[in-house]
């Protein structure tokens, strides 16, 4: 029989464990059980995991723990430089990730912020000026801020590339390269990706040092999913969808 790993055996700080209890989490998911101790040990990590596996907590918790010695209530922005950067391909994911970071950091004075494109950059600058330890960003908007000197990444200790395969698919490679230029090379890098095309292997080689590798099997078995395409008018869409569902669930 395999023993179930508990959050309190992973080496997490009490204030983070409290936040997990508040979130209603009882046991770590497989990616969390594997990634958290490795990331806490301080090395680079490359993890294969899809959305829905709990990957956000798998990188957020070790990242927050690493920053705990720097957590403070000082009013000066200089006391709150960006120490961790999480890059995500889309605005939706960025918002979601930052909400999770906030929830896990709720019993610490660590601050987080999300910046993404499609909104006026000037609205983000005052928030950045107050100082945040954890920044979650989409690559394009982050580069805009770097170029406008509205933020600095020279104190970043942890870089997370979330859904790295999607970032590369979306053509963010040159933007990533430019962002990496303004960051210390001495840092911990955690890369999460659902797939491992050659491009990912190449970037991993460039941005990481001897990364530990973790691969989690997807909980969704797509081999049993059938896809059909029907061209229907808007008026008929609901009716046809309902009919298909009813046909699907008709008793034998
Ligand atoms: P993610 O894959 O990080 O997007 O997480 C998927 C969902 O699982 C989110 O709604 C999380 O809040 C939730 N979640 C993450 N870790 C756990 C856990 N250990 N126990 C219960 N729910 C979790």
XYZ file of N, CA and C and ligand atoms in Angstrom:
779
model
N 0.844 -1.195 0.000
C 0.000 0.000 0.000
C 0.889 1.259 0.000
N 0.562 2.243 -0.850
C 1.376 3.460 -0.853
C 0.809 4.454 0.178
N 1.735 5.081 0.893
C 1.320 6.022 1.934
C 0.952 7.362 1.299
N -0.132 7.985 1.759
C -0.503 9.276 1.205
C 0.374 10.364 1.813
N 0.948 11.185 0.947
C 1.793 12.283 1.422
C 0.878 13.394 1.942
N 1.269 14.019 3.028
C 0.482 15.141 3.551
C 1.262 16.443 3.334
N 0.537 17.559 3.286
C 1.214 18.842 3.077
C 2.265 19.106 4.157
N 1.940 18.718 5.431
C 2.884 19.070 6.495
C 4.151 18.222 6.495
N 4.218 17.248 5.581
C 5.474 16.480 5.502
C 6.364 16.984 4.368
N 5.919 18.049 3.683
C 6.682 18.528 2.515
C 7.707 19.603 2.877
N 7.710 20.024 4.128
C 8.696 21.028 4.547
C 8.211 22.458 4.387
N 6.899 22.641 4.294
C 6.365 24.004 4.115
C 6.218 24.736 5.447
N 6.344 26.056 5.383
C 6.260 26.892 6.584
C 4.828 26.915 7.134
N 4.688 27.108 8.459
C 3.349 27.085 9.076
C 2.365 28.085 8.462
N 2.847 29.285 8.078
C 1.909 30.283 7.531
C 1.371 29.855 6.162
N 2.156 29.057 5.439
C 1.681 28.557 4.138
C 0.711 27.388 4.361
N 1.037 26.545 5.342
C 0.142 25.411 5.658
C -1.225 25.920 6.113
N -1.205 27.021 6.861
C -2.486 27.600 7.313
C -3.324 28.057 6.130
N -2.658 28.665 5.166
C -3.376 29.152 3.972
C -3.965 27.982 3.184
N -3.251 26.858 3.162
C -3.754 25.682 2.441
C -4.994 25.130 3.137
N -4.951 25.120 4.450
C -6.133 24.671 5.208
C -7.299 25.606 4.908
N -7.029 26.912 4.901
C -8.088 27.883 4.582
C -8.669 27.631 3.198
N -7.807 27.209 2.255
C -8.269 26.956 0.884
C -9.043 25.639 0.776
N -9.021 24.874 1.851
C -9.765 23.603 1.849
C -8.980 22.441 1.249
N -7.668 22.630 1.057
C -6.855 21.535 0.521
C -6.494 20.583 1.667
N -6.679 19.319 1.467
C -6.308 18.365 2.509
C -5.022 17.620 2.156
N -4.941 17.140 0.912
C -3.723 16.402 0.521
C -3.143 16.992 -0.760
N -1.822 16.920 -0.908
C -1.202 17.448 -2.126
C -1.551 16.595 -3.346
N -1.643 17.224 -4.483
C -1.821 16.481 -5.735
C -0.460 15.865 -6.090
N -0.406 14.897 -7.028
C 0.887 14.273 -7.350
C 1.969 15.280 -7.758
N 1.615 16.289 -8.548
C 2.656 17.258 -8.963
C 3.147 18.049 -7.751
N 2.241 18.360 -6.830
C 2.646 19.101 -5.631
C 3.543 18.238 -4.741
N 3.170 16.976 -4.568
C 3.966 16.077 -3.711
C 5.385 15.929 -4.250
N 5.518 15.938 -5.583
C 6.856 15.764 -6.162
C 7.624 17.073 -6.303
N 6.922 18.112 -6.780
C 7.633 19.352 -7.112
C 8.010 20.172 -5.881
N 7.140 20.188 -4.857
C 7.390 21.085 -3.718
C 8.727 20.771 -3.022
N 8.985 19.520 -2.629
C 10.281 19.269 -1.960
C 11.472 19.583 -2.866
N 11.359 19.268 -4.162
C 12.471 19.546 -5.084
C 12.719 21.040 -5.203
N 11.629 21.800 -5.367
C 11.784 23.250 -5.522
C 12.277 23.877 -4.216
N 11.819 23.359 -3.083
C 12.285 23.895 -1.795
C 13.787 23.674 -1.617
N 14.295 22.612 -2.230
C 15.729 22.326 -2.127
C 16.550 23.367 -2.894
N 15.902 24.135 -3.756
C 16.564 25.291 -4.360
C 17.028 25.130 -5.796
N 16.993 23.910 -6.337
C 17.490 23.721 -7.699
C 16.450 24.066 -8.760
N 16.872 23.999 -10.005
C 15.958 24.235 -11.124
C 15.089 23.001 -11.326
N 13.940 23.241 -11.928
C 12.971 22.157 -12.050
C 12.196 22.297 -13.345
N 12.009 21.155 -14.010
C 11.242 21.142 -15.250
C 10.118 20.135 -15.032
N 8.881 20.592 -15.073
C 7.773 19.699 -14.738
C 6.757 19.638 -15.864
N 6.380 18.417 -16.188
C 5.359 18.216 -17.217
C 4.018 18.043 -16.541
N 3.182 19.053 -16.628
C 1.870 18.955 -15.974
C 0.898 19.907 -16.644
N -0.327 19.438 -16.785
C -1.337 20.265 -17.438
C -2.138 21.052 -16.410
N -2.914 22.004 -16.921
C -3.824 22.757 -16.063
C -4.800 21.786 -15.412
N -5.101 22.021 -14.154
C -6.036 21.149 -13.451
C -5.324 20.140 -12.573
N -3.997 20.094 -12.653
C -3.237 19.127 -11.851
C -2.784 19.724 -10.510
N -3.013 21.028 -10.347
C -2.558 21.699 -9.127
C -1.165 22.269 -9.291
N -0.751 22.522 -10.530
C 0.612 22.994 -10.779
C 0.870 24.386 -10.208
N -0.185 25.210 -10.098
C 0.016 26.577 -9.604
C 0.549 26.557 -8.166
N -0.069 25.728 -7.313
C 0.425 25.628 -5.936
C 1.800 24.971 -5.919
N 2.052 24.077 -6.879
C 3.338 23.364 -6.921
C 4.508 24.328 -7.089
N 4.296 25.435 -7.821
C 5.411 26.402 -7.919
C 5.240 27.580 -6.956
N 3.973 27.960 -6.646
C 3.762 29.155 -5.813
C 4.230 28.943 -4.379
N 3.968 27.760 -3.832
C 4.297 27.536 -2.418
C 5.811 27.571 -2.178
N 6.625 26.842 -2.964
C 8.080 26.937 -2.733
C 8.612 28.344 -2.987
N 8.031 29.004 -3.966
C 8.464 30.376 -4.293
C 8.207 31.300 -3.095
N 7.020 31.198 -2.515
C 6.687 32.049 -1.364
C 7.588 31.703 -0.180
N 7.831 30.414 -0.003
C 8.684 30.012 1.128
C 10.094 30.590 0.979
N 10.591 30.614 -0.237
C 11.933 31.154 -0.487
C 11.981 32.652 -0.155
N 10.849 33.327 -0.333
C 10.826 34.772 -0.095
C 10.489 35.133 1.351
N 10.055 34.164 2.143
C 9.644 34.463 3.524
C 10.694 35.233 4.333
N 11.992 34.893 4.216
C 12.976 35.659 5.000
C 12.993 37.144 4.631
N 12.449 37.494 3.478
C 12.458 38.898 3.035
C 11.126 39.594 3.317
N 10.154 38.843 3.826
C 8.816 39.404 4.033
C 8.873 40.477 5.116
N 8.271 41.617 4.838
C 8.283 42.709 5.825
C 7.093 43.628 5.602
N 6.810 44.423 6.633
C 5.678 45.348 6.557
C 6.127 46.778 6.276
N 7.381 46.947 5.875
C 7.913 48.289 5.629
C 7.086 49.048 4.595
N 6.958 50.367 4.807
C 6.143 51.172 3.905
C 6.915 51.536 2.631
N 8.243 51.585 2.729
C 9.043 52.026 1.588
C 9.018 50.991 0.452
N 8.761 51.436 -0.794
C 8.774 50.512 -1.937
C 10.109 49.785 -2.070
N 11.192 50.442 -1.618
C 12.517 49.824 -1.713
C 12.601 48.535 -0.900
N 11.700 48.393 0.061
C 11.682 47.172 0.897
C 10.946 46.028 0.202
N 10.351 46.330 -0.942
C 9.540 45.309 -1.633
C 9.927 45.179 -3.114
N 11.208 44.878 -3.391
C 11.575 44.695 -4.804
C 10.957 43.416 -5.361
N 10.873 43.326 -6.677
C 10.352 42.093 -7.298
C 11.406 41.000 -7.090
N 11.030 39.966 -6.358
C 11.967 38.870 -6.069
C 11.581 37.584 -6.782
N 10.330 37.537 -7.250
C 9.900 36.349 -7.998
C 9.036 36.804 -9.167
N 9.268 36.189 -10.318
C 8.509 36.539 -11.521
C 7.875 35.273 -12.089
N 6.562 35.346 -12.336
C 5.865 34.220 -12.960
C 5.363 34.698 -14.321
N 5.805 34.034 -15.378
C 5.353 34.404 -16.722
C 4.322 33.398 -17.210
N 3.223 33.883 -17.734
C 2.168 33.003 -18.259
C 1.797 33.468 -19.664
N 1.275 32.563 -20.496
C 0.980 32.969 -21.877
C -0.213 33.913 -22.018
N -1.205 33.784 -21.150
C -2.427 34.582 -21.354
C -2.795 35.378 -20.110
N -3.598 36.399 -20.391
C -4.080 37.269 -19.327
C -4.949 36.479 -18.331
N -5.786 35.592 -18.860
C -6.685 34.818 -17.988
C -5.874 33.965 -17.006
N -4.850 33.304 -17.544
C -4.031 32.456 -16.671
C -3.271 33.316 -15.661
N -2.777 34.470 -16.119
C -2.024 35.366 -15.223
C -2.905 35.781 -14.041
N -4.143 36.142 -14.334
C -5.067 36.587 -13.271
C -5.306 35.443 -12.288
N -5.556 34.269 -12.849
C -5.825 33.080 -12.030
C -4.629 32.742 -11.126
N -3.439 32.784 -11.711
C -2.227 32.446 -10.946
C -2.022 33.453 -9.812
N -2.213 34.738 -10.132
C -1.969 35.740 -9.086
C -2.995 35.628 -7.961
N -4.225 35.248 -8.302
C -5.240 35.032 -7.253
C -4.789 33.907 -6.314
N -4.224 32.853 -6.908
C -3.745 31.736 -6.086
C -2.579 32.186 -5.213
N -1.627 32.910 -5.804
C -0.462 33.385 -5.030
C -0.951 34.208 -3.832
N -1.909 35.099 -4.091
C -2.462 35.936 -3.007
C -3.068 35.073 -1.907
N -3.809 34.060 -2.323
C -4.461 33.186 -1.326
C -3.418 32.442 -0.498
N -2.350 31.948 -1.142
C -1.343 31.182 -0.407
C -0.475 32.098 0.469
N -0.380 33.377 0.087
C 0.473 34.321 0.838
C -0.315 35.099 1.884
N -1.588 34.763 2.076
C -2.457 35.608 2.908
C -2.000 35.765 4.357
N -1.235 34.803 4.885
C -0.763 34.940 6.267
C 0.679 35.447 6.325
N 1.145 36.024 5.235
C 2.498 36.605 5.189
C 2.363 38.050 4.687
N 3.371 38.892 4.925
C 3.280 40.255 4.393
C 3.739 40.354 2.925
N 4.002 39.214 2.281
C 4.480 39.262 0.897
C 3.377 39.796 -0.016
N 3.791 40.655 -0.955
C 2.799 41.277 -1.851
C 2.914 40.699 -3.255
N 1.787 40.651 -3.957
C 1.820 40.184 -5.351
C 0.993 41.118 -6.224
N 1.286 41.056 -7.509
C 0.565 41.897 -8.478
C 0.551 41.182 -9.825
N -0.489 41.445 -10.621
C -0.533 40.880 -11.970
C -0.537 42.018 -12.987
N 0.261 41.880 -14.054
C 0.218 42.855 -15.155
C 0.059 42.105 -16.480
N -0.814 42.613 -17.320
C -1.052 41.990 -18.630
C -1.422 43.063 -19.638
N -1.356 42.686 -20.895
C -1.649 43.638 -21.964
C -3.146 43.839 -22.162
N -3.487 44.758 -23.079
C -4.899 44.990 -23.398
C -5.545 46.021 -22.492
N -4.777 46.511 -21.519
C -5.291 47.600 -20.671
C -4.226 48.702 -20.648
N -4.642 49.912 -20.291
C -3.737 51.054 -20.284
C -2.570 50.783 -19.319
N -1.358 50.849 -19.855
C -0.167 50.544 -19.039
C -0.045 51.513 -17.850
N -0.561 52.731 -18.056
C -0.429 53.763 -16.991
C -1.199 53.377 -15.734
N -2.235 52.546 -15.891
C -3.003 52.153 -14.704
C -2.214 51.152 -13.849
N -1.205 50.509 -14.461
C -0.451 49.482 -13.720
C 0.745 50.078 -12.969
N 1.240 51.208 -13.496
C 2.472 51.783 -12.951
C 2.365 52.159 -11.464
N 1.290 52.838 -11.020
C 1.224 53.193 -9.584
C 1.276 51.969 -8.680
N 0.647 50.874 -9.108
C 0.661 49.654 -8.287
C 2.080 49.092 -8.200
N 2.789 49.125 -9.344
C 4.165 48.634 -9.351
C 5.041 49.489 -8.448
N 4.762 50.780 -8.430
C 5.593 51.721 -7.648
C 5.529 51.456 -6.154
N 4.429 50.867 -5.678
C 4.319 50.611 -4.232
C 5.240 49.470 -3.807
N 5.674 48.663 -4.782
C 6.582 47.555 -4.499
C 5.841 46.254 -4.283
N 6.247 45.202 -5.008
C 5.639 43.870 -4.853
C 6.746 42.826 -4.941
N 6.650 41.809 -4.124
C 7.671 40.747 -4.154
C 7.417 39.742 -5.275
N 6.137 39.479 -5.566
C 5.826 38.475 -6.596
C 5.057 39.151 -7.724
N 5.631 39.122 -8.915
C 4.947 39.692 -10.070
C 4.542 38.565 -11.016
N 3.270 38.561 -11.404
C 2.772 37.613 -12.399
C 2.479 38.443 -13.643
N 2.981 37.983 -14.792
C 2.858 38.835 -15.974
C 2.760 38.031 -17.259
N 2.171 38.656 -18.257
C 2.263 38.107 -19.616
C 3.508 38.746 -20.246
N 4.195 38.015 -21.153
C 5.505 38.492 -21.616
C 5.492 39.869 -22.298
N 4.528 40.093 -23.181
C 4.517 41.337 -23.951
C 4.440 42.560 -23.051
N 3.475 42.549 -22.135
C 3.304 43.704 -21.250
C 4.491 43.865 -20.307
N 5.063 42.751 -19.885
C 6.227 42.844 -18.998
C 7.367 43.561 -19.716
N 7.574 43.196 -20.989
C 8.650 43.845 -21.746
C 8.378 45.343 -21.906
N 7.113 45.708 -22.120
C 6.762 47.140 -22.193
C 7.205 47.853 -20.909
N 6.912 47.235 -19.774
C 7.280 47.857 -18.493
C 8.802 47.953 -18.339
N 9.489 46.907 -18.794
C 10.957 46.938 -18.697
C 11.479 48.101 -19.543
N 10.949 48.210 -20.758
C 11.423 49.265 -21.670
C 11.078 50.661 -21.154
N 9.942 50.780 -20.502
C 9.543 52.091 -19.948
C 10.154 52.321 -18.567
N 10.944 51.372 -18.123
C 11.632 51.463 -16.813
C 10.652 51.671 -15.656
N 9.489 51.054 -15.770
C 8.507 51.162 -14.696
C 8.651 50.003 -13.707
N 9.592 49.103 -14.005
C 9.914 48.059 -13.024
C 11.336 47.575 -13.263
N 11.875 46.902 -12.259
C 13.223 46.348 -12.374
C 13.225 44.892 -11.961
N 14.002 44.104 -12.687
C 14.027 42.670 -12.373
C 15.381 42.230 -11.820
N 16.197 43.213 -11.439
C 17.567 42.851 -11.040
C 17.666 42.147 -9.683
N 16.525 42.004 -8.987
C 16.588 41.274 -7.702
C 15.777 39.986 -7.749
N 15.447 39.561 -8.972
C 14.644 38.342 -9.109
C 15.475 37.115 -8.712
N 14.917 36.332 -7.797
C 15.595 35.100 -7.348
C 14.938 33.849 -7.922
N 13.639 33.980 -8.242
C 12.912 32.821 -8.785
C 12.159 33.252 -10.036
N 12.352 32.475 -11.094
C 11.592 32.705 -12.335
C 10.754 31.460 -12.601
N 9.458 31.672 -12.856
C 8.588 30.552 -13.229
C 8.095 30.781 -14.651
N 8.285 29.780 -15.496
C 7.720 29.832 -16.844
C 6.538 28.866 -16.830
N 5.338 29.423 -16.764
C 4.139 28.587 -16.644
C 3.553 28.385 -18.040
N 3.165 27.159 -18.334
C 2.673 26.795 -19.674
C 3.668 27.283 -20.731
N 4.913 26.901 -20.526
C 5.997 27.356 -21.395
C 5.749 26.971 -22.853
N 5.176 25.792 -23.091
C 4.929 25.379 -24.480
C 3.965 26.334 -25.174
N 2.944 26.769 -24.437
C 1.984 27.706 -25.041
C 2.628 29.067 -25.301
N 3.506 29.484 -24.414
C 4.179 30.773 -24.621
C 4.986 30.746 -25.914
N 5.675 29.619 -26.145
C 6.487 29.519 -27.358
C 5.593 29.404 -28.595
N 4.517 28.624 -28.478
C 3.566 28.498 -29.606
C 3.009 29.856 -30.004
N 2.827 30.721 -29.026
C 2.252 32.036 -29.295
C 3.297 33.026 -29.796
N 4.526 32.553 -29.985
C 5.559 33.391 -30.598
C 6.287 34.296 -29.618
N 6.279 33.939 -28.329
C 6.898 34.805 -27.320
C 8.399 34.596 -27.136
N 8.998 33.711 -27.945
C 10.438 33.419 -27.746
C 11.319 34.682 -27.709
N 11.201 35.588 -28.729
C 12.065 36.781 -28.680
C 11.780 37.659 -27.463
N 10.514 37.736 -27.078
C 10.150 38.548 -25.906
C 10.760 37.936 -24.648
N 10.678 36.612 -24.551
C 11.274 35.925 -23.400
C 12.767 36.181 -23.333
N 13.413 36.099 -24.497
C 14.855 36.325 -24.535
C 15.200 37.718 -24.007
N 14.406 38.707 -24.428
C 14.664 40.084 -23.995
C 14.432 40.220 -22.488
N 13.408 39.569 -21.981
C 13.108 39.637 -20.539
C 14.250 39.005 -19.736
N 14.733 37.860 -20.233
C 15.807 37.147 -19.523
C 17.068 37.997 -19.397
N 17.276 38.882 -20.384
C 18.451 39.778 -20.371
C 18.448 40.705 -19.170
N 17.234 41.050 -18.677
C 17.206 42.036 -17.589
C 17.064 41.374 -16.219
N 17.407 40.098 -16.163
C 17.241 39.350 -14.925
C 18.576 38.722 -14.511
N 18.841 38.593 -13.220
C 20.101 37.944 -12.827
C 20.174 36.504 -13.350
N 21.341 36.053 -13.726
C 21.460 34.667 -14.188
C 21.501 33.719 -12.989
N 21.929 34.264 -11.843
C 21.934 33.482 -10.600
C 20.534 33.497 -10.027
N 19.745 32.477 -10.344
C 18.371 32.432 -9.857
C 17.887 30.998 -9.954
N 16.724 30.743 -9.376
C 16.095 29.435 -9.517
C 15.042 29.550 -10.623
N 15.044 28.595 -11.547
C 14.066 28.629 -12.640
C 13.204 27.373 -12.603
N 11.900 27.583 -12.602
C 10.946 26.472 -12.588
C 10.142 26.547 -13.877
N 10.187 25.496 -14.670
C 9.492 25.512 -15.963
C 8.382 24.467 -15.966
N 7.172 24.908 -16.265
C 6.024 24.000 -16.336
C 5.494 23.980 -17.751
N 5.282 22.790 -18.267
C 4.850 22.680 -19.660
C 4.049 21.391 -19.827
N 2.973 21.459 -20.608
C 2.168 20.249 -20.814
C 2.864 19.315 -21.806
N 3.614 19.904 -22.746
C 4.298 19.105 -23.767
C 5.776 19.486 -23.821
N 6.556 18.610 -24.449
C 8.003 18.885 -24.530
C 8.527 18.887 -25.958
N 8.074 19.841 -26.784
C 8.637 19.905 -28.133
C 10.111 20.328 -28.066
N 10.777 20.245 -29.211
C 12.217 20.558 -29.240
C 12.532 21.961 -28.718
N 11.619 22.889 -29.062
C 11.819 24.286 -28.654
C 11.918 24.419 -27.133
N 11.119 23.603 -26.432
C 11.125 23.649 -24.961
C 12.450 23.090 -24.448
N 12.878 21.985 -25.050
C 14.153 21.393 -24.628
C 15.282 22.400 -24.810
N 15.179 23.150 -25.926
C 16.234 24.111 -26.225
C 16.235 25.242 -25.213
N 15.057 25.751 -24.907
C 15.000 26.873 -23.944
C 15.420 26.386 -22.554
N 15.013 25.154 -22.216
C 15.382 24.598 -20.907
C 16.902 24.546 -20.777
N 17.555 24.138 -21.866
C 19.013 24.036 -21.858
C 19.651 25.393 -21.609
N 19.034 26.421 -22.213
C 19.616 27.758 -22.111
C 19.367 28.423 -20.765
N 18.153 28.215 -20.212
C 17.804 29.006 -19.028
C 17.924 28.265 -17.701
N 18.210 26.951 -17.756
C 18.262 26.212 -16.502
C 19.585 25.467 -16.324
N 19.903 25.166 -15.070
C 21.105 24.403 -14.762
C 20.697 23.089 -14.112
N 21.077 21.992 -14.756
C 20.768 20.640 -14.238
C 19.379 20.531 -13.623
N 18.337 20.837 -14.376
C 17.006 20.794 -13.757
C 16.577 19.380 -13.375
N 15.886 19.271 -12.247
C 15.229 18.005 -11.892
C 14.030 17.866 -12.830
N 13.706 16.652 -13.210
C 12.603 16.434 -14.155
C 11.458 15.699 -13.480
N 10.243 16.204 -13.700
C 9.055 15.533 -13.158
C 8.039 15.429 -14.282
N 7.422 14.276 -14.382
C 6.371 14.135 -15.393
C 5.161 13.519 -14.710
N 4.049 14.205 -14.790
C 2.820 13.713 -14.172
C 1.864 13.274 -15.267
N 1.334 12.088 -15.103
C 0.379 11.600 -16.109
C -0.901 12.416 -16.023
N -1.436 12.776 -17.181
C -2.677 13.540 -17.196
C -3.795 12.697 -16.602
N -4.666 13.385 -15.831
C -5.788 12.654 -15.234
C -6.897 12.456 -16.265
N -6.802 13.196 -17.376
C -7.823 13.072 -18.406
C -7.323 12.138 -19.491
N -8.094 11.116 -19.794
C -7.705 10.207 -20.863
C -8.429 10.629 -22.139
N -7.722 11.339 -23.003
C -8.374 11.906 -24.179
C -8.697 10.847 -25.233
N -8.169 9.603 -25.055
C -8.404 8.597 -26.084
C -9.880 8.221 -26.178
N -10.646 8.491 -25.095
C -12.057 8.102 -25.131
C -12.952 9.253 -25.599
N -12.335 10.396 -25.959
C -13.146 11.547 -26.376
C -13.316 11.550 -27.892
N -14.576 11.598 -28.330
C -14.855 11.684 -29.765
C -15.180 13.128 -30.096
N -14.717 13.607 -31.235
C -15.047 14.978 -31.618
C -15.844 14.968 -32.907
N -16.912 15.767 -32.967
C -17.725 15.901 -34.175
C -17.907 17.377 -34.448
N -18.033 17.707 -35.700
C -18.255 19.119 -36.048
C -19.557 19.250 -36.830
N -20.463 20.076 -36.353
C -21.735 20.327 -37.052
C -21.842 21.828 -37.302
N -22.188 22.177 -38.506
C -22.376 23.594 -38.816
C -23.857 23.912 -38.625
N -24.203 24.702 -37.622
C -25.624 24.997 -37.368
C -25.813 26.493 -37.176
N -27.023 26.944 -37.380
C -27.304 28.376 -37.181
C -27.428 28.638 -35.676
N -27.252 29.927 -35.277
C -27.343 30.294 -33.861
C -28.682 29.854 -33.261
N -29.758 29.996 -34.087
C -31.107 29.675 -33.578
C -31.227 28.216 -33.149
N -30.495 27.361 -33.885
C -30.655 25.932 -33.626
C -29.618 25.355 -32.669
N -28.619 26.185 -32.315
C -27.470 25.669 -31.563
C -27.873 24.950 -30.262
N -28.692 25.640 -29.432
C -29.079 25.068 -28.132
C -29.889 23.789 -28.306
N -30.834 23.866 -29.253
C -31.727 22.734 -29.444
C -30.932 21.489 -29.871
N -29.984 21.706 -30.796
C -29.200 20.569 -31.295
C -28.268 20.029 -30.201
N -27.678 20.933 -29.439
C -26.786 20.488 -28.357
C -27.572 19.650 -27.350
N -28.768 20.097 -27.034
C -29.601 19.384 -26.068
C -29.982 18.002 -26.587
N -30.332 17.982 -27.867
C -30.736 16.725 -28.484
C -29.578 15.708 -28.467
N -28.369 16.225 -28.743
C -27.204 15.336 -28.755
C -26.932 14.774 -27.360
N -27.083 15.637 -26.345
C -26.879 15.182 -24.964
C -27.900 14.115 -24.601
N -29.156 14.360 -24.994
C -30.221 13.403 -24.656
C -29.964 12.062 -25.335
N -29.515 12.125 -26.587
C -29.235 10.884 -27.316
C -28.106 10.115 -26.638
N -27.091 10.905 -26.184
C -25.916 10.319 -25.535
C -26.291 9.542 -24.277
N -27.224 10.110 -23.490
C -27.543 9.520 -22.191
C -28.802 8.652 -22.186
N -29.294 8.327 -23.402
C -30.480 7.471 -23.450
C -30.164 6.091 -22.865
N -31.018 5.595 -21.982
C -30.738 4.262 -21.449
C -30.793 3.202 -22.540
N -29.998 2.170 -22.391
C -29.924 1.113 -23.414
C -31.266 0.441 -23.606
P -4.178 24.329 -11.269
O -3.825 23.082 -12.012
O -3.040 24.873 -10.499
O -4.862 25.334 -12.139
O -5.258 23.897 -10.131
C -6.514 23.358 -10.474
C -7.506 23.496 -9.333
O -7.219 22.590 -8.275
C -7.589 24.867 -8.706
O -8.948 25.210 -8.548
C -6.934 24.708 -7.354
O -7.496 25.594 -6.403
C -7.250 23.272 -7.011
N -6.220 22.628 -6.178
C -4.885 22.730 -6.305
N -4.252 21.970 -5.410
C -5.196 21.352 -4.680
C -5.163 20.414 -3.575
N -4.028 19.967 -3.094
N -6.346 19.991 -3.072
C -7.505 20.442 -3.597
N -7.619 21.306 -4.622
C -6.466 21.762 -5.170
